[in-house]
């Protein structure tokens, strides 16, 4: 199966890159399933129903979230009627929406998508390691699903790597999100899971993690907030990771994807047939 995970869409610049580029990528590489992290899609903070629908219409199959999941209050309501929008599974019991879901591809394969939040330098939430045990035992790879994608939304590189190793051999792909700058370590772990510590944002990199640089610089140099953070509006780099899985659901090939904007381009060379 051909999977693509696209990192955190930041504001209009990120949405524009996604909407303009994904339909062609999907057709060219005959992608089976596309996951996008959308927690910064609406002005950098959260997601609206309109933006959610735009992403799905562009060819996204599932949208994951993170610590900004409910910054747009309407998400608390529409997430209940949008099964393709997945919020962190380790939020407190009773949080609207779902933390995992299984989707069917056009070819009839089942893909499990799970979203979890890390706990190092982040809000205290339920243990993501314990939580994923529950999710994976409810839907084991090869039995409950044919492929699985985990978005681990976390601050600390160490926690992201530990989490990847924890689920290695039990998921198709485990991707770190949230810190917005791609790491150069996309690889297949020894147990067969595709992994990247941080997939990187889809946003304008002439910025401070996607935000217009003026206000962050003012806050770092003068310690006084003077305006809201606004997403940077220049051309975005679309950042992602492409994975091909085998019959057992584990990763066979993996490559980073970077298109447009300020970053050095990269794309998989194994689907150009
Ligand atoms: Fe985040």
PDB file of C-alpha atoms and ligand atoms in Angstrom:
ATOM      1  CA  UNK A   1       0.000   0.000   0.000  1.00  0.00           C
ATOM      2  CA  UNK A   2       1.192   3.540  -0.724  1.00  0.00           C
ATOM      3  CA  UNK A   3       0.840   5.910   2.209  1.00  0.00           C
ATOM      4  CA  UNK A   4       1.658   9.596   2.521  1.00  0.00           C
ATOM      5  CA  UNK A   5       1.739  11.536   5.777  1.00  0.00           C
ATOM      6  CA  UNK A   6       1.889  15.329   5.468  1.00  0.00           C
ATOM      7  CA  UNK A   7       3.054  17.421   8.410  1.00  0.00           C
ATOM      8  CA  UNK A   8       1.344  20.214  10.259  1.00  0.00           C
ATOM      9  CA  UNK A   9      -0.534  22.533   7.890  1.00  0.00           C
ATOM     10  CA  UNK A  10       0.137  26.065   9.162  1.00  0.00           C
ATOM     11  CA  UNK A  11      -2.357  28.746   8.162  1.00  0.00           C
ATOM     12  CA  UNK A  12      -3.340  29.808   4.682  1.00  0.00           C
ATOM     13  CA  UNK A  13       0.151  29.283   3.227  1.00  0.00           C
ATOM     14  CA  UNK A  14       0.104  25.656   4.350  1.00  0.00           C
ATOM     15  CA  UNK A  15      -3.445  25.083   3.142  1.00  0.00           C
ATOM     16  CA  UNK A  16      -2.657  26.564  -0.261  1.00  0.00           C
ATOM     17  CA  UNK A  17       0.361  24.266  -0.695  1.00  0.00           C
ATOM     18  CA  UNK A  18      -1.689  21.231   0.297  1.00  0.00           C
ATOM     19  CA  UNK A  19      -4.657  22.035  -1.913  1.00  0.00           C
ATOM     20  CA  UNK A  20      -2.527  22.917  -4.941  1.00  0.00           C
ATOM     21  CA  UNK A  21      -0.112  20.006  -4.727  1.00  0.00           C
ATOM     22  CA  UNK A  22      -1.915  17.010  -3.257  1.00  0.00           C
ATOM     23  CA  UNK A  23      -4.310  16.135  -6.101  1.00  0.00           C
ATOM     24  CA  UNK A  24      -1.401  15.786  -8.573  1.00  0.00           C
ATOM     25  CA  UNK A  25       0.743  13.835  -6.084  1.00  0.00           C
ATOM     26  CA  UNK A  26      -2.120  11.511  -5.313  1.00  0.00           C
ATOM     27  CA  UNK A  27      -2.688  10.751  -8.993  1.00  0.00           C
ATOM     28  CA  UNK A  28       1.002  10.569  -9.976  1.00  0.00           C
ATOM     29  CA  UNK A  29       1.985   8.166  -7.216  1.00  0.00           C
ATOM     30  CA  UNK A  30      -1.381   6.338  -7.081  1.00  0.00           C
ATOM     31  CA  UNK A  31      -1.538   6.884  -3.336  1.00  0.00           C
ATOM     32  CA  UNK A  32      -3.827   4.610  -1.346  1.00  0.00           C
ATOM     33  CA  UNK A  33      -4.107   6.746   1.762  1.00  0.00           C
ATOM     34  CA  UNK A  34      -3.138  10.264   2.831  1.00  0.00           C
ATOM     35  CA  UNK A  35      -3.002  11.577   6.411  1.00  0.00           C
ATOM     36  CA  UNK A  36      -2.433  15.236   7.269  1.00  0.00           C
ATOM     37  CA  UNK A  37      -1.873  16.913  10.619  1.00  0.00           C
ATOM     38  CA  UNK A  38      -4.295  19.850  10.651  1.00  0.00           C
ATOM     39  CA  UNK A  39      -4.029  21.271  14.151  1.00  0.00           C
ATOM     40  CA  UNK A  40      -2.506  24.590  12.972  1.00  0.00           C
ATOM     41  CA  UNK A  41      -4.556  24.925   9.794  1.00  0.00           C
ATOM     42  CA  UNK A  42      -6.866  27.754  10.929  1.00  0.00           C
ATOM     43  CA  UNK A  43      -4.713  30.861  11.409  1.00  0.00           C
ATOM     44  CA  UNK A  44      -2.106  28.699  13.151  1.00  0.00           C
ATOM     45  CA  UNK A  45      -4.478  27.559  15.870  1.00  0.00           C
ATOM     46  CA  UNK A  46      -6.896  24.663  15.465  1.00  0.00           C
ATOM     47  CA  UNK A  47      -9.154  23.744  12.566  1.00  0.00           C
ATOM     48  CA  UNK A  48     -12.579  24.831  11.353  1.00  0.00           C
ATOM     49  CA  UNK A  49     -15.178  22.675   9.645  1.00  0.00           C
ATOM     50  CA  UNK A  50     -14.734  24.555   6.355  1.00  0.00           C
ATOM     51  CA  UNK A  51     -10.969  23.972   6.379  1.00  0.00           C
ATOM     52  CA  UNK A  52     -11.477  20.330   7.317  1.00  0.00           C
ATOM     53  CA  UNK A  53     -13.778  19.885   4.317  1.00  0.00           C
ATOM     54  CA  UNK A  54     -11.289  21.675   2.015  1.00  0.00           C
ATOM     55  CA  UNK A  55      -8.520  19.285   3.047  1.00  0.00           C
ATOM     56  CA  UNK A  56     -10.720  16.229   2.497  1.00  0.00           C
ATOM     57  CA  UNK A  57     -11.804  17.556  -0.911  1.00  0.00           C
ATOM     58  CA  UNK A  58      -8.123  17.960  -1.894  1.00  0.00           C
ATOM     59  CA  UNK A  59      -7.554  14.217  -1.401  1.00  0.00           C
ATOM     60  CA  UNK A  60      -6.831  13.848   2.306  1.00  0.00           C
ATOM     61  CA  UNK A  61      -8.282  10.684   3.878  1.00  0.00           C
ATOM     62  CA  UNK A  62      -7.749  11.491   7.561  1.00  0.00           C
ATOM     63  CA  UNK A  63      -6.751  14.569   9.563  1.00  0.00           C
ATOM     64  CA  UNK A  64      -4.913  14.311  12.875  1.00  0.00           C
ATOM     65  CA  UNK A  65      -4.615  17.006  15.527  1.00  0.00           C
ATOM     66  CA  UNK A  66      -2.610  17.772  18.681  1.00  0.00           C
ATOM     67  CA  UNK A  67      -2.365  20.241  21.534  1.00  0.00           C
ATOM     68  CA  UNK A  68      -4.221  22.884  19.463  1.00  0.00           C
ATOM     69  CA  UNK A  69      -7.051  20.475  18.547  1.00  0.00           C
ATOM     70  CA  UNK A  70      -9.809  22.584  20.048  1.00  0.00           C
ATOM     71  CA  UNK A  71      -8.412  26.130  19.723  1.00  0.00           C
ATOM     72  CA  UNK A  72     -11.302  26.759  17.308  1.00  0.00           C
ATOM     73  CA  UNK A  73     -14.239  26.042  19.565  1.00  0.00           C
ATOM     74  CA  UNK A  74     -16.432  24.792  16.716  1.00  0.00           C
ATOM     75  CA  UNK A  75     -14.157  21.723  16.503  1.00  0.00           C
ATOM     76  CA  UNK A  76     -15.662  20.516  19.787  1.00  0.00           C
ATOM     77  CA  UNK A  77     -18.972  20.196  17.943  1.00  0.00           C
ATOM     78  CA  UNK A  78     -18.214  19.207  14.350  1.00  0.00           C
ATOM     79  CA  UNK A  79     -15.605  16.584  15.314  1.00  0.00           C
ATOM     80  CA  UNK A  80     -18.530  14.474  16.541  1.00  0.00           C
ATOM     81  CA  UNK A  81     -19.970  14.281  13.020  1.00  0.00           C
ATOM     82  CA  UNK A  82     -16.627  14.070  11.172  1.00  0.00           C
ATOM     83  CA  UNK A  83     -15.138  10.565  11.523  1.00  0.00           C
ATOM     84  CA  UNK A  84     -12.106  11.542   9.426  1.00  0.00           C
ATOM     85  CA  UNK A  85     -10.956  14.085  12.024  1.00  0.00           C
ATOM     86  CA  UNK A  86      -8.897  12.387  14.757  1.00  0.00           C
ATOM     87  CA  UNK A  87      -7.895  14.104  18.014  1.00  0.00           C
ATOM     88  CA  UNK A  88      -5.301  12.814  20.491  1.00  0.00           C
ATOM     89  CA  UNK A  89      -6.417   9.500  22.009  1.00  0.00           C
ATOM     90  CA  UNK A  90      -4.934  10.337  25.420  1.00  0.00           C
ATOM     91  CA  UNK A  91      -7.189  13.317  26.123  1.00  0.00           C
ATOM     92  CA  UNK A  92      -9.372  12.846  29.216  1.00  0.00           C
ATOM     93  CA  UNK A  93     -12.357  10.507  28.992  1.00  0.00           C
ATOM     94  CA  UNK A  94     -15.385  12.399  27.730  1.00  0.00           C
ATOM     95  CA  UNK A  95     -13.464  14.645  25.293  1.00  0.00           C
ATOM     96  CA  UNK A  96     -15.497  14.998  22.075  1.00  0.00           C
ATOM     97  CA  UNK A  97     -14.421  13.062  18.991  1.00  0.00           C
ATOM     98  CA  UNK A  98     -12.244   9.987  18.680  1.00  0.00           C
ATOM     99  CA  UNK A  99      -8.539   9.275  19.039  1.00  0.00           C
ATOM    100  CA  UNK A 100      -8.397   6.467  16.494  1.00  0.00           C
ATOM    101  CA  UNK A 101     -10.425   5.198  13.571  1.00  0.00           C
ATOM    102  CA  UNK A 102     -10.254   2.607  10.797  1.00  0.00           C
ATOM    103  CA  UNK A 103     -10.846   3.708   7.216  1.00  0.00           C
ATOM    104  CA  UNK A 104     -11.346   1.772   4.005  1.00  0.00           C
ATOM    105  CA  UNK A 105      -9.301   2.707   0.935  1.00  0.00           C
ATOM    106  CA  UNK A 106     -10.737   2.735  -2.587  1.00  0.00           C
ATOM    107  CA  UNK A 107      -9.182  -0.728  -3.072  1.00  0.00           C
ATOM    108  CA  UNK A 108     -10.893  -2.056   0.042  1.00  0.00           C
ATOM    109  CA  UNK A 109      -7.900  -2.121   2.423  1.00  0.00           C
ATOM    110  CA  UNK A 110      -8.350  -1.061   6.045  1.00  0.00           C
ATOM    111  CA  UNK A 111      -6.126   1.669   7.500  1.00  0.00           C
ATOM    112  CA  UNK A 112      -5.979   2.442  11.209  1.00  0.00           C
ATOM    113  CA  UNK A 113      -5.097   6.034  12.140  1.00  0.00           C
ATOM    114  CA  UNK A 114      -4.152   6.957  15.707  1.00  0.00           C
ATOM    115  CA  UNK A 115      -3.184  10.347  17.168  1.00  0.00           C
ATOM    116  CA  UNK A 116      -1.431  10.745  20.540  1.00  0.00           C
ATOM    117  CA  UNK A 117       0.155  13.592  22.482  1.00  0.00           C
ATOM    118  CA  UNK A 118       3.528  13.371  24.189  1.00  0.00           C
ATOM    119  CA  UNK A 119       3.943  14.481  27.794  1.00  0.00           C
ATOM    120  CA  UNK A 120       7.477  15.886  27.980  1.00  0.00           C
ATOM    121  CA  UNK A 121       7.353  19.737  28.041  1.00  0.00           C
ATOM    122  CA  UNK A 122       3.616  19.497  27.305  1.00  0.00           C
ATOM    123  CA  UNK A 123       0.362  19.386  29.242  1.00  0.00           C
ATOM    124  CA  UNK A 124      -0.115  16.411  31.551  1.00  0.00           C
ATOM    125  CA  UNK A 125      -2.334  13.841  29.854  1.00  0.00           C
ATOM    126  CA  UNK A 126      -2.888  10.107  30.059  1.00  0.00           C
ATOM    127  CA  UNK A 127       0.186   7.973  29.355  1.00  0.00           C
ATOM    128  CA  UNK A 128       0.490   7.686  25.540  1.00  0.00           C
ATOM    129  CA  UNK A 129       2.484   4.442  25.823  1.00  0.00           C
ATOM    130  CA  UNK A 130      -0.242   2.764  27.828  1.00  0.00           C
ATOM    131  CA  UNK A 131      -2.911   4.230  25.594  1.00  0.00           C
ATOM    132  CA  UNK A 132      -1.435   2.937  22.356  1.00  0.00           C
ATOM    133  CA  UNK A 133      -1.266  -0.545  23.855  1.00  0.00           C
ATOM    134  CA  UNK A 134      -5.038  -0.410  24.185  1.00  0.00           C
ATOM    135  CA  UNK A 135      -5.523   0.899  20.648  1.00  0.00           C
ATOM    136  CA  UNK A 136      -3.188  -1.676  19.068  1.00  0.00           C
ATOM    137  CA  UNK A 137      -4.645  -4.597  20.956  1.00  0.00           C
ATOM    138  CA  UNK A 138      -8.136  -3.490  19.857  1.00  0.00           C
ATOM    139  CA  UNK A 139      -6.987  -3.386  16.212  1.00  0.00           C
ATOM    140  CA  UNK A 140      -3.798  -5.403  15.581  1.00  0.00           C
ATOM    141  CA  UNK A 141      -1.920  -4.963  12.315  1.00  0.00           C
ATOM    142  CA  UNK A 142      -2.758  -7.799   9.919  1.00  0.00           C
ATOM    143  CA  UNK A 143      -5.917  -8.710  11.826  1.00  0.00           C
ATOM    144  CA  UNK A 144      -7.969  -5.574  12.495  1.00  0.00           C
ATOM    145  CA  UNK A 145      -6.317  -3.499   9.774  1.00  0.00           C
ATOM    146  CA  UNK A 146      -4.019  -3.853   6.753  1.00  0.00           C
ATOM    147  CA  UNK A 147      -1.941  -0.762   7.552  1.00  0.00           C
ATOM    148  CA  UNK A 148      -1.671   1.655  10.457  1.00  0.00           C
ATOM    149  CA  UNK A 149      -0.417   5.219  10.825  1.00  0.00           C
ATOM    150  CA  UNK A 150       0.379   6.800  14.186  1.00  0.00           C
ATOM    151  CA  UNK A 151       0.849  10.560  14.601  1.00  0.00           C
ATOM    152  CA  UNK A 152       2.787  11.134  17.827  1.00  0.00           C
ATOM    153  CA  UNK A 153       2.475  14.857  18.485  1.00  0.00           C
ATOM    154  CA  UNK A 154       5.247  15.748  20.898  1.00  0.00           C
ATOM    155  CA  UNK A 155       7.919  18.269  21.807  1.00  0.00           C
ATOM    156  CA  UNK A 156      10.882  16.127  22.887  1.00  0.00           C
ATOM    157  CA  UNK A 157      12.968  14.226  20.343  1.00  0.00           C
ATOM    158  CA  UNK A 158      13.770  11.608  22.995  1.00  0.00           C
ATOM    159  CA  UNK A 159      10.105  10.900  23.712  1.00  0.00           C
ATOM    160  CA  UNK A 160       9.327  10.677  19.983  1.00  0.00           C
ATOM    161  CA  UNK A 161      12.158   8.213  19.364  1.00  0.00           C
ATOM    162  CA  UNK A 162      11.257   6.121  22.430  1.00  0.00           C
ATOM    163  CA  UNK A 163       7.649   6.009  21.273  1.00  0.00           C
ATOM    164  CA  UNK A 164       8.675   4.918  17.774  1.00  0.00           C
ATOM    165  CA  UNK A 165      10.743   2.079  19.194  1.00  0.00           C
ATOM    166  CA  UNK A 166       7.897   1.121  21.530  1.00  0.00           C
ATOM    167  CA  UNK A 167       5.487   0.497  18.645  1.00  0.00           C
ATOM    168  CA  UNK A 168       8.103  -0.809  16.174  1.00  0.00           C
ATOM    169  CA  UNK A 169       6.885  -3.918  14.381  1.00  0.00           C
ATOM    170  CA  UNK A 170       3.277  -3.250  15.331  1.00  0.00           C
ATOM    171  CA  UNK A 171       2.400  -0.298  13.050  1.00  0.00           C
ATOM    172  CA  UNK A 172       3.155   0.592   9.436  1.00  0.00           C
ATOM    173  CA  UNK A 173       4.301   4.132  10.128  1.00  0.00           C
ATOM    174  CA  UNK A 174       4.923   6.229  13.225  1.00  0.00           C
ATOM    175  CA  UNK A 175       5.481   9.922  12.610  1.00  0.00           C
ATOM    176  CA  UNK A 176       6.501  12.686  14.991  1.00  0.00           C
ATOM    177  CA  UNK A 177       4.748  16.025  14.571  1.00  0.00           C
ATOM    178  CA  UNK A 178       4.472  19.366  16.438  1.00  0.00           C
ATOM    179  CA  UNK A 179       7.983  20.853  16.363  1.00  0.00           C
ATOM    180  CA  UNK A 180       7.585  21.861  12.691  1.00  0.00           C
ATOM    181  CA  UNK A 181      11.177  21.394  11.479  1.00  0.00           C
ATOM    182  CA  UNK A 182      11.793  18.103   9.643  1.00  0.00           C
ATOM    183  CA  UNK A 183      14.394  15.714  11.002  1.00  0.00           C
ATOM    184  CA  UNK A 184      16.695  13.869   8.578  1.00  0.00           C
ATOM    185  CA  UNK A 185      16.115  10.399  10.031  1.00  0.00           C
ATOM    186  CA  UNK A 186      13.288   8.856   7.992  1.00  0.00           C
ATOM    187  CA  UNK A 187      13.982   5.136   8.127  1.00  0.00           C
ATOM    188  CA  UNK A 188      12.561   1.684   8.664  1.00  0.00           C
ATOM    189  CA  UNK A 189      13.130   0.561  12.243  1.00  0.00           C
ATOM    190  CA  UNK A 190      14.500  -2.924  12.968  1.00  0.00           C
ATOM    191  CA  UNK A 191      11.035  -4.345  13.615  1.00  0.00           C
ATOM    192  CA  UNK A 192       9.694  -3.041  10.293  1.00  0.00           C
ATOM    193  CA  UNK A 193       7.840   0.165  11.145  1.00  0.00           C
ATOM    194  CA  UNK A 194       8.477   3.289   9.099  1.00  0.00           C
ATOM    195  CA  UNK A 195       9.595   6.166  11.310  1.00  0.00           C
ATOM    196  CA  UNK A 196      10.599   9.805  11.291  1.00  0.00           C
ATOM    197  CA  UNK A 197      11.230  11.767  14.495  1.00  0.00           C
ATOM    198  CA  UNK A 198       9.644  14.922  13.049  1.00  0.00           C
ATOM    199  CA  UNK A 199       7.968  15.150   9.670  1.00  0.00           C
ATOM    200  CA  UNK A 200       8.079  18.985   9.532  1.00  0.00           C
ATOM    201  CA  UNK A 201       5.339  21.504   8.927  1.00  0.00           C
ATOM    202  CA  UNK A 202       3.645  22.429   5.694  1.00  0.00           C
ATOM    203  CA  UNK A 203       4.098  26.161   6.070  1.00  0.00           C
ATOM    204  CA  UNK A 204       6.311  29.132   5.290  1.00  0.00           C
ATOM    205  CA  UNK A 205       9.788  28.380   6.699  1.00  0.00           C
ATOM    206  CA  UNK A 206      10.805  32.077   6.535  1.00  0.00           C
ATOM    207  CA  UNK A 207       9.241  32.293   9.979  1.00  0.00           C
ATOM    208  CA  UNK A 208       9.510  31.076  13.565  1.00  0.00           C
ATOM    209  CA  UNK A 209       7.947  27.587  13.348  1.00  0.00           C
ATOM    210  CA  UNK A 210       5.392  28.900  10.858  1.00  0.00           C
ATOM    211  CA  UNK A 211       4.530  32.184  12.555  1.00  0.00           C
ATOM    212  CA  UNK A 212       5.356  35.591  11.091  1.00  0.00           C
ATOM    213  CA  UNK A 213       8.772  36.359  12.599  1.00  0.00           C
ATOM    214  CA  UNK A 214       8.144  39.906  13.882  1.00  0.00           C
ATOM    215  CA  UNK A 215       6.135  39.051  16.998  1.00  0.00           C
ATOM    216  CA  UNK A 216       8.252  36.059  18.131  1.00  0.00           C
ATOM    217  CA  UNK A 217      11.388  38.195  17.724  1.00  0.00           C
ATOM    218  CA  UNK A 218       9.834  41.001  19.760  1.00  0.00           C
ATOM    219  CA  UNK A 219       8.915  38.561  22.520  1.00  0.00           C
ATOM    220  CA  UNK A 220      12.376  36.979  22.582  1.00  0.00           C
ATOM    221  CA  UNK A 221      14.228  40.289  22.592  1.00  0.00           C
ATOM    222  CA  UNK A 222      11.947  42.489  24.724  1.00  0.00           C
ATOM    223  CA  UNK A 223       9.884  39.941  26.669  1.00  0.00           C
ATOM    224  CA  UNK A 224       6.741  41.988  26.019  1.00  0.00           C
ATOM    225  CA  UNK A 225       3.949  40.580  23.857  1.00  0.00           C
ATOM    226  CA  UNK A 226       2.636  43.313  21.571  1.00  0.00           C
ATOM    227  CA  UNK A 227       0.367  41.480  19.153  1.00  0.00           C
ATOM    228  CA  UNK A 228      -1.046  38.089  18.315  1.00  0.00           C
ATOM    229  CA  UNK A 229       0.972  35.427  16.566  1.00  0.00           C
ATOM    230  CA  UNK A 230       0.027  35.337  12.886  1.00  0.00           C
ATOM    231  CA  UNK A 231       0.999  32.615  10.412  1.00  0.00           C
ATOM    232  CA  UNK A 232       3.712  33.647   7.952  1.00  0.00           C
ATOM    233  CA  UNK A 233       2.256  34.183   4.489  1.00  0.00           C
ATOM    234  CA  UNK A 234       5.070  33.334   2.076  1.00  0.00           C
ATOM    235  CA  UNK A 235       5.224  30.205  -0.070  1.00  0.00           C
ATOM    236  CA  UNK A 236       4.998  27.076   2.041  1.00  0.00           C
ATOM    237  CA  UNK A 237       7.139  23.980   1.805  1.00  0.00           C
ATOM    238  CA  UNK A 238       4.947  20.893   1.770  1.00  0.00           C
ATOM    239  CA  UNK A 239       6.656  18.421   4.122  1.00  0.00           C
ATOM    240  CA  UNK A 240       5.762  14.780   4.469  1.00  0.00           C
ATOM    241  CA  UNK A 241       6.944  11.220   4.483  1.00  0.00           C
ATOM    242  CA  UNK A 242       6.059   8.594   1.885  1.00  0.00           C
ATOM    243  CA  UNK A 243       5.850   4.928   2.799  1.00  0.00           C
ATOM    244  CA  UNK A 244       5.165   1.733   0.920  1.00  0.00           C
ATOM    245  CA  UNK A 245       3.943  -1.208   2.947  1.00  0.00           C
ATOM    246  CA  UNK A 246       4.128  -4.921   2.166  1.00  0.00           C
ATOM    247  CA  UNK A 247       1.540  -7.666   2.527  1.00  0.00           C
ATOM    248  CA  UNK A 248       2.264  -7.860   6.270  1.00  0.00           C
ATOM    249  CA  UNK A 249       1.468  -4.163   6.713  1.00  0.00           C
ATOM    250  CA  UNK A 250       5.039  -3.240   7.647  1.00  0.00           C
ATOM    251  CA  UNK A 251       7.115  -0.666   5.799  1.00  0.00           C
ATOM    252  CA  UNK A 252       9.159  -1.730   2.753  1.00  0.00           C
ATOM    253  CA  UNK A 253      10.306   1.698   1.577  1.00  0.00           C
ATOM    254  CA  UNK A 254      10.289   5.165   3.084  1.00  0.00           C
ATOM    255  CA  UNK A 255      11.394   8.594   1.903  1.00  0.00           C
ATOM    256  CA  UNK A 256      10.950  12.195   2.994  1.00  0.00           C
ATOM    257  CA  UNK A 257       8.967  14.643   0.881  1.00  0.00           C
ATOM    258  CA  UNK A 258       9.718  18.384   0.687  1.00  0.00           C
ATOM    259  CA  UNK A 259       8.185  20.462  -2.080  1.00  0.00           C
ATOM    260  CA  UNK A 260       8.241  24.207  -2.753  1.00  0.00           C
ATOM    261  CA  UNK A 261       9.123  27.116  -0.510  1.00  0.00           C
ATOM    262  CA  UNK A 262      12.460  27.610   1.220  1.00  0.00           C
ATOM    263  CA  UNK A 263      13.615  24.059   2.018  1.00  0.00           C
ATOM    264  CA  UNK A 264      15.802  21.834  -0.167  1.00  0.00           C
ATOM    265  CA  UNK A 265      13.472  19.652  -2.243  1.00  0.00           C
ATOM    266  CA  UNK A 266      13.179  15.919  -1.635  1.00  0.00           C
ATOM    267  CA  UNK A 267      10.830  13.292  -2.936  1.00  0.00           C
ATOM    268  CA  UNK A 268      10.592   9.504  -3.131  1.00  0.00           C
ATOM    269  CA  UNK A 269      12.214   8.007  -6.222  1.00  0.00           C
ATOM    270  CA  UNK A 270      10.568   4.606  -5.921  1.00  0.00           C
ATOM    271  CA  UNK A 271       7.120   5.432  -7.324  1.00  0.00           C
ATOM    272  CA  UNK A 272       8.221   6.936 -10.626  1.00  0.00           C
ATOM    273  CA  UNK A 273       7.144   3.986 -12.738  1.00  0.00           C
TER     274      UNK A 273
HETATM  275 FE1  LIG B   1       1.285  21.167  18.192  1.00  0.00          FE
END
